[in-house]
GROMACS .gro file of C-alpha atoms in nm:
model
  453
    1MET     CA    1  15.233  -2.880  16.127
    2GLN     CA    2  14.942  -3.008  15.915
    3ASN     CA    3  14.719  -3.306  15.963
    4SER     CA    4  14.418  -3.417  15.763
    5GLN     CA    5  14.106  -3.452  15.975
    6THR     CA    6  14.026  -3.815  16.058
    7GLY     CA    7  13.663  -3.772  16.154
    8ILE     CA    8  13.409  -3.617  16.388
    9LYS     CA    9  13.300  -3.729  16.733
   10PRO     CA   10  13.025  -3.596  16.962
   11LEU     CA   11  13.149  -3.396  17.258
   12SER     CA   12  13.021  -3.669  17.491
   13TYR     CA   13  13.292  -3.901  17.348
   14TYR     CA   14  13.560  -3.687  17.513
   15VAL     CA   15  13.387  -3.595  17.841
   16THR     CA   16  13.435  -3.783  18.168
   17ASP     CA   17  13.240  -3.544  18.390
   18LEU     CA   18  12.994  -3.254  18.362
   19GLN     CA   19  12.913  -3.085  18.692
   20SER     CA   20  12.714  -2.788  18.809
   21GLY     CA   21  12.767  -2.606  19.135
   22SER     CA   22  12.554  -2.460  19.411
   23ARG     CA   23  12.526  -2.185  19.668
   24PRO     CA   24  12.388  -2.180  20.022
   25LYS     CA   25  12.016  -2.138  20.073
   26GLY     CA   26  11.956  -1.763  20.084
   27GLY     CA   27  12.247  -1.686  19.851
   28VAL     CA   28  12.589  -1.539  19.911
   29ARG     CA   29  12.504  -1.173  19.969
   30GLY     CA   30  12.688  -1.036  20.270
   31ILE     CA   31  12.958  -1.306  20.271
   32GLU     CA   32  13.274  -1.095  20.245
   33THR     CA   33  13.543  -1.367  20.266
   34GLY     CA   34  13.574  -1.740  20.214
   35ILE     CA   35  13.596  -1.959  19.904
   36PRO     CA   36  13.532  -1.780  19.569
   37SER     CA   37  13.202  -1.875  19.403
   38VAL     CA   38  13.235  -1.836  19.024
   39GLY     CA   39  12.925  -1.748  18.821
   40GLY     CA   40  12.860  -1.668  18.457
   41GLU     CA   41  12.939  -1.301  18.512
   42HIS     CA   42  13.298  -1.392  18.599
   43LEU     CA   43  13.376  -1.552  18.260
   44ASN     CA   44  13.510  -1.291  18.017
   45SER     CA   45  13.494  -1.284  17.637
   46TYR     CA   46  13.850  -1.405  17.590
   47GLY     CA   47  13.832  -1.736  17.770
   48GLY     CA   48  13.962  -1.594  18.096
   49PHE     CA   49  13.805  -1.442  18.407
   50ASP     CA   50  13.700  -1.112  18.555
   51PHE     CA   51  13.701  -1.125  18.934
   52SER     CA   52  13.636  -0.755  18.999
   53SER     CA   53  13.308  -0.845  19.172
   54ILE     CA   54  13.374  -1.194  19.306
   55ARG     CA   55  13.136  -1.354  19.559
   56PHE     CA   56  13.218  -1.614  19.825
   57VAL     CA   57  13.078  -1.919  20.002
   58SER     CA   58  13.192  -2.020  20.347
   59PRO     CA   59  13.474  -2.278  20.379
   60ASP     CA   60  13.231  -2.513  20.555
   61PHE     CA   61  12.983  -2.492  20.269
   62ALA     CA   62  13.259  -2.546  20.010
   63ASP     CA   63  13.389  -2.849  20.202
   64GLY     CA   64  13.042  -3.000  20.192
   65MET     CA   65  13.005  -2.962  19.814
   66THR     CA   66  13.034  -3.295  19.635
   67LYS     CA   67  13.034  -3.125  19.293
   68GLY     CA   68  13.138  -2.790  19.154
   69LYS     CA   69  13.493  -2.755  19.287
   70ILE     CA   70  13.731  -2.604  19.030
   71THR     CA   71  14.062  -2.768  18.937
   72ARG     CA   72  14.330  -2.691  18.677
   73ASN     CA   73  14.242  -2.776  18.314
   74ASP     CA   74  13.868  -2.746  18.380
   75ILE     CA   75  13.653  -2.591  18.108
   76LEU     CA   76  13.378  -2.371  18.253
   77ILE     CA   77  13.061  -2.315  18.050
   78VAL     CA   78  12.776  -2.075  18.130
   79LYS     CA   79  12.461  -2.288  18.135
   80ASP     CA   80  12.181  -2.029  18.136
   81GLY     CA   81  12.093  -1.664  18.092
   82ALA     CA   82  12.204  -1.407  17.838
   83THR     CA   83  12.563  -1.539  17.816
   84THR     CA   84  12.474  -1.907  17.779
   85GLY     CA   85  12.758  -2.101  17.611
   86LYS     CA   86  13.038  -1.865  17.709
   87VAL     CA   87  13.346  -2.068  17.798
   88SER     CA   88  13.665  -2.010  17.999
   89PHE     CA   89  13.967  -2.226  18.070
   90VAL     CA   90  14.125  -2.281  18.412
   91ASP     CA   91  14.502  -2.276  18.357
   92ASN     CA   92  14.797  -2.193  18.581
   93SER     CA   93  14.709  -1.824  18.575
   94PHE     CA   94  14.384  -1.889  18.766
   95PRO     CA   95  14.435  -1.690  19.086
   96TYR     CA   96  14.268  -1.916  19.342
   97ASN     CA   97  14.386  -2.248  19.482
   98ASP     CA   98  14.033  -2.326  19.601
   99ALA     CA   99  13.721  -2.208  19.417
  100THR     CA  100  13.371  -2.331  19.338
  101ILE     CA  101  13.108  -2.268  19.073
  102ASN     CA  102  12.748  -2.171  19.132
  103GLU     CA  103  12.435  -2.328  18.981
  104HIS     CA  104  12.460  -2.123  18.660
  105VAL     CA  105  12.788  -2.280  18.542
  106PHE     CA  106  12.902  -2.622  18.420
  107ILE     CA  107  13.247  -2.771  18.483
  108LEU     CA  108  13.349  -2.992  18.190
  109ARG     CA  109  13.632  -3.244  18.231
  110THR     CA  110  13.785  -3.457  17.956
  111ASN     CA  111  13.933  -3.802  17.910
  112LYS     CA  112  14.278  -3.873  17.762
  113LYS     CA  113  14.150  -3.878  17.405
  114ILE     CA  114  14.165  -3.500  17.380
  115ILE     CA  115  14.384  -3.215  17.509
  116PRO     CA  116  14.163  -2.998  17.735
  117LYS     CA  117  14.300  -2.671  17.594
  118PHE     CA  118  14.240  -2.793  17.237
  119LEU     CA  119  13.877  -2.870  17.325
  120PHE     CA  120  13.841  -2.533  17.495
  121TRP     CA  121  13.949  -2.355  17.178
  122HIS     CA  122  13.698  -2.555  16.977
  123LEU     CA  123  13.413  -2.466  17.213
  124TRP     CA  124  13.522  -2.102  17.223
  125CYS     CA  125  13.534  -2.057  16.843
  126LYS     CA  126  13.234  -1.937  16.644
  127ASN     CA  127  13.130  -2.282  16.520
  128GLY     CA  128  13.164  -2.433  16.866
  129GLN     CA  129  12.942  -2.162  17.013
  130ILE     CA  130  12.680  -2.219  16.745
  131GLU     CA  131  12.672  -2.591  16.820
  132ILE     CA  132  12.647  -2.538  17.196
  133LEU     CA  133  12.353  -2.302  17.150
  134LYS     CA  134  12.163  -2.548  16.932
  135ASN     CA  135  12.062  -2.699  17.265
  136PHE     CA  136  11.933  -2.368  17.405
  137GLN     CA  137  11.581  -2.404  17.543
  138GLY     CA  138  11.338  -2.157  17.692
  139SER     CA  139  11.309  -1.780  17.671
  140ALA     CA  140  11.588  -1.523  17.699
  141GLN     CA  141  11.653  -1.656  18.049
  142GLY     CA  142  11.657  -2.018  17.929
  143GLY     CA  143  11.972  -2.222  17.885
  144ILE     CA  144  12.135  -2.554  17.800
  145ASN     CA  145  12.126  -2.892  17.971
  146ARG     CA  146  12.343  -3.204  17.964
  147SER     CA  147  12.207  -3.308  17.626
  148PHE     CA  148  12.424  -3.044  17.456
  149LEU     CA  149  12.710  -3.295  17.485
  150GLU     CA  150  12.550  -3.501  17.207
  151GLY     CA  151  12.486  -3.203  16.980
  152VAL     CA  152  12.837  -3.058  16.966
  153ASN     CA  153  13.066  -3.214  16.704
  154VAL     CA  154  13.439  -3.218  16.777
  155PRO     CA  155  13.712  -3.298  16.519
  156ASP     CA  156  13.883  -3.629  16.595
  157LEU     CA  157  14.250  -3.543  16.549
  158PRO     CA  158  14.572  -3.707  16.680
  159ILE     CA  159  14.689  -3.604  17.026
  160GLU     CA  160  15.025  -3.486  16.887
  161TYR     CA  161  14.848  -3.247  16.651
  162GLN     CA  162  14.617  -3.126  16.928
  163GLU     CA  163  14.915  -3.046  17.152
  164GLU     CA  164  15.087  -2.854  16.875
  165VAL     CA  165  14.767  -2.664  16.790
  166ALA     CA  166  14.702  -2.572  17.153
  167LYS     CA  167  15.053  -2.423  17.183
  168LYS     CA  168  15.026  -2.233  16.855
  169LEU     CA  169  14.681  -2.094  16.935
  170ASP     CA  170  14.801  -1.974  17.275
  171SER     CA  171  15.083  -1.792  17.098
  172TYR     CA  172  14.883  -1.654  16.803
  173LEU     CA  173  14.571  -1.550  16.988
  174SER     CA  174  14.732  -1.402  17.297
  175GLN     CA  175  14.843  -1.109  17.079
  176CYS     CA  176  14.498  -1.082  16.916
  177TRP     CA  177  14.334  -1.071  17.258
  178LEU     CA  178  14.583  -0.817  17.384
  179ASP     CA  179  14.487  -0.597  17.089
  180GLN     CA  180  14.117  -0.652  17.161
  181THR     CA  181  14.168  -0.560  17.527
  182ARG     CA  182  14.339  -0.236  17.427
  183LEU     CA  183  14.058  -0.156  17.183
  184LYS     CA  184  13.800  -0.220  17.454
  185LYS     CA  185  13.984   0.009  17.696
  186THR     CA  186  13.997   0.281  17.430
  187ARG     CA  187  13.625   0.240  17.367
  188ASN     CA  188  13.557   0.273  17.740
  189LEU     CA  189  13.761   0.594  17.742
  190ILE     CA  190  13.549   0.729  17.457
  191SER     CA  191  13.235   0.646  17.654
  192LYS     CA  192  13.373   0.832  17.955
  193PHE     CA  193  13.469   1.120  17.725
  194ARG     CA  194  13.108   1.146  17.606
  195GLN     CA  195  12.981   1.148  17.965
  196SER     CA  196  13.230   1.420  18.059
  197ILE     CA  197  13.108   1.629  17.763
  198LEU     CA  198  12.748   1.592  17.879
  199SER     CA  199  12.843   1.682  18.236
  200ALA     CA  200  13.029   1.992  18.119
  201ALA     CA  201  12.742   2.087  17.888
  202VAL     CA  202  12.473   2.095  18.158
  203ALA     CA  203  12.704   2.277  18.403
  204GLY     CA  204  12.775   2.560  18.159
  205LYS     CA  205  13.144   2.476  18.128
  206LEU     CA  206  13.139   2.417  17.751
  207THR     CA  207  13.016   2.769  17.689
  208GLU     CA  208  13.211   2.976  17.943
  209GLU     CA  209  13.394   3.175  17.675
  210TRP     CA  210  13.078   3.207  17.467
  211ARG     CA  211  12.899   3.376  17.760
  212LYS     CA  212  13.179   3.632  17.794
  213LYS     CA  213  13.134   3.722  17.428
  214ASN     CA  214  12.754   3.732  17.454
  215PRO     CA  215  12.675   3.916  17.780
  216SER     CA  216  12.341   4.059  17.663
  217VAL     CA  217  12.167   3.726  17.600
  218GLU     CA  218  11.824   3.700  17.760
  219THR     CA  219  11.847   3.511  18.091
  220ALA     CA  220  11.690   3.174  18.159
  221SER     CA  221  11.463   3.333  18.420
  222LEU     CA  222  11.291   3.533  18.148
  223LEU     CA  223  11.278   3.225  17.927
  224LEU     CA  224  11.104   3.032  18.204
  225LYS     CA  225  10.844   3.308  18.241
  226LYS     CA  226  10.772   3.286  17.868
  227ILE     CA  227  10.729   2.909  17.890
  228ILE     CA  228  10.483   2.941  18.180
  229ALA     CA  229  10.290   3.211  17.995
  230GLU     CA  230  10.274   2.990  17.685
  231LYS     CA  231  10.141   2.700  17.892
  232ILE     CA  232   9.865   2.920  18.027
  233LYS     CA  233   9.780   3.027  17.672
  234ILE     CA  234   9.748   2.666  17.548
  235LYS     CA  235   9.567   2.568  17.869
  236LYS     CA  236   9.832   2.328  17.997
  237LYS     CA  237   9.884   2.307  18.370
  238ASN     CA  238  10.213   2.439  18.503
  239LYS     CA  239  10.367   2.119  18.638
  240THR     CA  240  10.540   2.239  18.952
  241GLN     CA  241  10.711   1.960  19.146
  242ALA     CA  242  10.949   1.960  19.438
  243ASN     CA  243  11.311   1.932  19.331
  244VAL     CA  244  11.455   1.585  19.368
  245PHE     CA  245  11.779   1.721  19.510
  246ASP     CA  246  11.873   2.021  19.716
  247THR     CA  247  12.006   2.243  19.439
  248ASN     CA  248  12.256   2.400  19.677
  249HIS     CA  249  12.451   2.075  19.653
  250LEU     CA  250  12.417   2.020  19.280
  251LEU     CA  251  12.606   2.265  19.061
  252ASP     CA  252  12.728   2.620  19.071
  253LEU     CA  253  12.530   2.751  18.776
  254PRO     CA  254  12.623   3.053  18.565
  255LEU     CA  255  12.432   3.366  18.671
  256SER     CA  256  12.219   3.361  18.356
  257TRP     CA  257  12.099   3.003  18.423
  258VAL     CA  258  11.831   2.874  18.660
  259PHE     CA  259  11.735   2.544  18.820
  260THR     CA  260  11.387   2.423  18.736
  261THR     CA  261  11.210   2.092  18.685
  262LEU     CA  262  11.153   1.894  18.367
  263GLY     CA  263  10.778   1.937  18.417
  264GLN     CA  264  10.815   2.315  18.385
  265VAL     CA  265  10.960   2.302  18.032
  266VAL     CA  266  10.749   2.021  17.886
  267ILE     CA  267  10.399   2.058  17.739
  268ASP     CA  268  10.291   1.718  17.866
  269PHE     CA  269  10.394   1.364  17.955
  270LYS     CA  270  10.204   1.095  17.765
  271TYR     CA  271  10.208   0.717  17.803
  272GLY     CA  272  10.195   0.521  17.478
  273THR     CA  273   9.925   0.293  17.347
  274SER     CA  274   9.850  -0.043  17.508
  275GLU     CA  275   9.703  -0.182  17.186
  276LYS     CA  276   9.848  -0.518  17.079
  277SER     CA  277  10.103  -0.515  16.797
  278ASP     CA  278  10.256  -0.770  16.563
  279TYR     CA  279  10.458  -0.800  16.241
  280ALA     CA  280  10.156  -0.769  16.012
  281PHE     CA  281  10.332  -0.486  15.819
  282THR     CA  282  10.001  -0.310  15.769
  283GLY     CA  283   9.832  -0.033  15.963
  284THR     CA  284  10.004   0.196  16.209
  285PRO     CA  285  10.367   0.120  16.303
  286VAL     CA  286  10.445   0.134  16.674
  287LEU     CA  287  10.775   0.216  16.845
  288ARG     CA  288  10.898  -0.014  17.122
  289ILE     CA  289  11.203  -0.030  17.351
  290PRO     CA  290  11.416  -0.212  17.085
  291ASN     CA  291  11.364   0.086  16.854
  292ILE     CA  292  11.550   0.316  17.096
  293VAL     CA  293  11.916   0.275  17.008
  294SER     CA  294  12.206   0.505  17.101
  295GLY     CA  295  11.984   0.805  17.166
  296SER     CA  296  11.790   0.789  16.840
  297LEU     CA  297  11.524   0.579  16.669
  298ASP     CA  298  11.603   0.262  16.476
  299LEU     CA  299  11.307   0.190  16.246
  300THR     CA  300  11.436  -0.140  16.104
  301ASP     CA  301  11.233  -0.357  16.344
  302LEU     CA  302  10.881  -0.218  16.358
  303LYS     CA  303  10.566  -0.389  16.474
  304TYR     CA  304  10.218  -0.269  16.376
  305LEU     CA  305   9.903  -0.205  16.577
  306SER     CA  306   9.631  -0.463  16.530
  307THR     CA  307   9.381  -0.177  16.495
  308SER     CA  308   9.450   0.158  16.332
  309THR     CA  309   9.444   0.470  16.547
  310THR     CA  310   9.371   0.830  16.457
  311ASN     CA  311   9.437   0.972  16.803
  312GLU     CA  312   9.707   1.240  16.767
  313ASP     CA  313   9.827   1.177  17.122
  314ASP     CA  314   9.929   0.823  17.020
  315PHE     CA  315  10.172   0.955  16.757
  316VAL     CA  316  10.519   1.102  16.786
  317ARG     CA  317  10.633   1.421  16.618
  318ASN     CA  318  10.982   1.534  16.529
  319ARG     CA  319  11.159   1.689  16.831
  320ASP     CA  320  10.961   1.475  17.077
  321ILE     CA  321  11.162   1.262  17.319
  322LEU     CA  322  11.064   0.903  17.404
  323ILE     CA  323  11.170   0.771  17.744
  324VAL     CA  324  11.173   0.409  17.863
  325ARG     CA  325  10.960   0.396  18.177
  326SER     CA  326  10.961   0.021  18.247
  327ASN     CA  327  11.234  -0.240  18.213
  328GLY     CA  328  11.381  -0.544  18.384
  329SER     CA  329  11.713  -0.360  18.415
  330ARG     CA  330  11.713  -0.057  18.645
  331ASP     CA  331  11.999   0.096  18.445
  332LEU     CA  332  11.780   0.107  18.131
  333VAL     CA  333  11.492   0.295  18.293
  334GLY     CA  334  11.521   0.646  18.148
  335LYS     CA  335  11.687   0.532  17.827
  336ASN     CA  336  11.561   0.770  17.561
  337ALA     CA  337  11.562   0.880  17.199
  338LEU     CA  338  11.515   1.211  17.023
  339VAL     CA  339  11.255   1.178  16.746
  340GLU     CA  340  11.391   1.308  16.415
  341ASN     CA  341  11.316   1.265  16.044
  342VAL     CA  342  10.980   1.095  16.102
  343LYS     CA  343  10.751   1.161  15.804
  344ASN     CA  344  10.449   0.939  15.870
  345ASN     CA  345  10.227   0.865  16.168
  346ILE     CA  346  10.409   0.637  16.411
  347ALA     CA  347  10.261   0.536  16.746
  348TYR     CA  348  10.455   0.434  17.055
  349ALA     CA  349  10.399   0.158  17.309
  350SER     CA  350  10.276   0.193  17.666
  351TYR     CA  351  10.611   0.124  17.832
  352LEU     CA  352  10.741   0.445  17.675
  353ILE     CA  353  10.664   0.802  17.783
  354LYS     CA  354  10.656   1.083  17.529
  355ILE     CA  355  10.761   1.433  17.629
  356ARG     CA  356  10.727   1.741  17.412
  357PRO     CA  357  10.950   2.030  17.520
  358LEU     CA  358  10.798   2.379  17.494
  359ILE     CA  359  11.007   2.666  17.350
  360VAL     CA  360  11.331   2.515  17.483
  361ASN     CA  361  11.567   2.327  17.250
  362SER     CA  362  11.467   1.955  17.238
  363THR     CA  363  11.823   1.843  17.172
  364TYR     CA  364  11.940   2.026  17.483
  365ILE     CA  365  11.676   1.840  17.685
  366TRP     CA  366  11.801   1.514  17.528
  367ILE     CA  367  12.159   1.609  17.630
  368LEU     CA  368  12.035   1.678  17.980
  369LEU     CA  369  11.847   1.347  18.010
  370ASN     CA  370  12.161   1.156  17.911
  371SER     CA  371  12.391   1.345  18.146
  372PRO     CA  372  12.513   1.189  18.474
  373LEU     CA  373  12.307   1.450  18.661
  374ALA     CA  374  11.973   1.324  18.522
  375LYS     CA  375  12.077   0.958  18.505
  376LYS     CA  376  12.146   0.953  18.879
  377GLN     CA  377  11.805   1.099  18.952
  378LEU     CA  378  11.633   0.848  18.722
  379PHE     CA  379  11.825   0.557  18.875
  380ASP     CA  380  11.746   0.668  19.230
  381GLN     CA  381  11.375   0.711  19.155
  382ALA     CA  382  11.322   0.385  18.962
  383LYS     CA  383  11.101   0.155  19.168
  384SER     CA  384  11.109  -0.223  19.143
  385ALA     CA  385  10.807  -0.453  19.156
  386ALA     CA  386  10.810  -0.822  19.059
  387GLY     CA  387  11.149  -0.780  18.895
  388ILE     CA  388  11.038  -0.487  18.677
  389ASN     CA  389  11.173  -0.136  18.735
  390ASN     CA  390  10.952   0.165  18.665
  391ILE     CA  391  10.943   0.541  18.665
  392ASN     CA  392  10.622   0.741  18.624
  393THR     CA  393  10.529   1.079  18.478
  394GLN     CA  394  10.525   1.251  18.815
  395GLU     CA  395  10.878   1.137  18.890
  396LEU     CA  396  10.995   1.246  18.545
  397SER     CA  397  10.823   1.579  18.591
  398SER     CA  398  11.011   1.639  18.917
  399LEU     CA  399  11.361   1.590  18.772
  400THR     CA  400  11.581   1.883  18.864
  401ILE     CA  401  11.733   2.040  18.553
  402PRO     CA  402  11.971   2.331  18.491
  403LEU     CA  403  11.819   2.563  18.230
  404PRO     CA  404  12.040   2.797  18.023
  405PRO     CA  405  11.915   3.080  17.800
  406LEU     CA  406  11.771   2.964  17.467
  407GLU     CA  407  12.060   3.100  17.259
  408GLU     CA  408  12.311   2.927  17.485
  409GLN     CA  409  12.114   2.601  17.455
  410GLN     CA  410  12.162   2.620  17.080
  411GLU     CA  411  12.535   2.682  17.123
  412ILE     CA  412  12.564   2.388  17.364
  413VAL     CA  413  12.388   2.160  17.114
  414LYS     CA  414  12.626   2.268  16.837
  415ARG     CA  415  12.936   2.203  17.049
  416VAL     CA  416  12.818   1.869  17.186
  417LYS     CA  417  12.731   1.753  16.835
  418SER     CA  418  13.077   1.849  16.706
  419MET     CA  419  13.253   1.663  16.989
  420PHE     CA  420  13.028   1.359  16.959
  421ASP     CA  421  13.090   1.344  16.583
  422ALA     CA  422  13.465   1.331  16.651
  423ALA     CA  423  13.415   1.058  16.914
  424ASP     CA  424  13.193   0.862  16.672
  425LEU     CA  425  13.467   0.871  16.410
  426VAL     CA  426  13.722   0.722  16.651
  427ASP     CA  427  13.462   0.469  16.768
  428LYS     CA  428  13.404   0.359  16.411
  429GLN     CA  429  13.777   0.313  16.351
  430ILE     CA  430  13.798   0.100  16.667
  431GLU     CA  431  13.502  -0.107  16.548
  432VAL     CA  432  13.670  -0.170  16.211
  433ALA     CA  433  13.996  -0.272  16.382
  434GLY     CA  434  13.807  -0.500  16.619
  435ASN     CA  435  13.621  -0.668  16.332
  436LYS     CA  436  13.948  -0.733  16.150
  437SER     CA  437  14.097  -0.887  16.465
  438ASP     CA  438  13.787  -1.106  16.511
  439LYS     CA  439  13.803  -1.229  16.152
  440LEU     CA  440  14.173  -1.313  16.187
  441THR     CA  441  14.105  -1.501  16.511
  442GLN     CA  442  13.822  -1.707  16.361
  443SER     CA  443  14.025  -1.776  16.046
  444ILE     CA  444  14.312  -1.917  16.254
  445LEU     CA  445  14.073  -2.131  16.457
  446ALA     CA  446  13.894  -2.265  16.148
  447LYS     CA  447  14.226  -2.376  15.998
  448ALA     CA  448  14.327  -2.540  16.325
  449PHE     CA  449  14.014  -2.754  16.344
  450ARG     CA  450  14.037  -2.849  15.977
  451GLY     CA  451  14.381  -2.991  16.053
  452GLU     CA  452  14.558  -2.722  15.849
  453LEU     CA  453  14.746  -2.519  16.110
   0.00000   0.00000   0.00000
């Protein structure tokens, strides 16, 4: 069915009601049953819902709400935060007979001039999202207000065409979304595969056969003595800290390995510069949290110090590791990057900590810091103040780490790299397939709203 577009109307032309919800004073923490309270985190990327972590309000509170009660054919829109503009549609598959929204979500209801599902598809598509976000105000935690209804243009098409389009899009895109869901699950499996590799690496399981073939390798105990002796030689204090965990309950290490602390195998822990930086593109470039991407440095978005520095301690060298010490998200504290292929002087900002491993293999230390063993310690030690989570040099120094012999570290690095390369190849193929699916989806939607479907 084709229909030439008859014009454009503002979204407000089709809307009879725009509501936001609420929650009890003090929030909903600790309320285990009742009426579901839907927030932005419950709207998924495919116009549906994820209720794996649903919260509730009491029946009495829900009964007293004059606005924010969900009904069939409602369009829900996230009104603030990082996912502002995300939309979902309440159809017959919605699992709750009674549900409410919280203060971070809008309910949008339409008049008879438009089919609700047709409007949902328009708001969900790329152009619809762009138009919604034209109203975005504030910082990263800002959002949209009621005035977005005037800024979103909606094609004015006959009801018969809208009904036909809504049916066809449900049919066409359900398969696309099924494919996307499968791709996402596969990607999650790859992520778990990487974590299992890292866990096996720092437990000595990747190199079990290698150890049998190399029984005369110098033990980690001797390696640790060499590191301590080298620290004394270069006049660096031996950073001895109490282990974070009782090592008896950690791992059964190979006989040639030892438990130690990160502070024992690192020359020093250095905070970065607190000098102001901007995009002047002159002077000394400075690394920030956005430059730490997937375990390495991304130098495409560099700021520069307002004053040049010649202090060597402010610069990174190849084989250093930069660690995020301060972030709004507790999960990101400890995020890190191995410094490689840096040719010029580059400084680093104060919310990063630089460590420089001594004698041991830097890539092995990077593997260790990204393993579940170290991540749990970093997460447990991160302290929150005024919404910001932090970890300091003393806490980093005290991380319990399993230390293999130097030759085995090199073998571990080689094997992890080989397995990660294979995982990266599959990940790239999934990304390509996902991009093709996205393009097909947006192409179908564009035709629908041009009246050409």
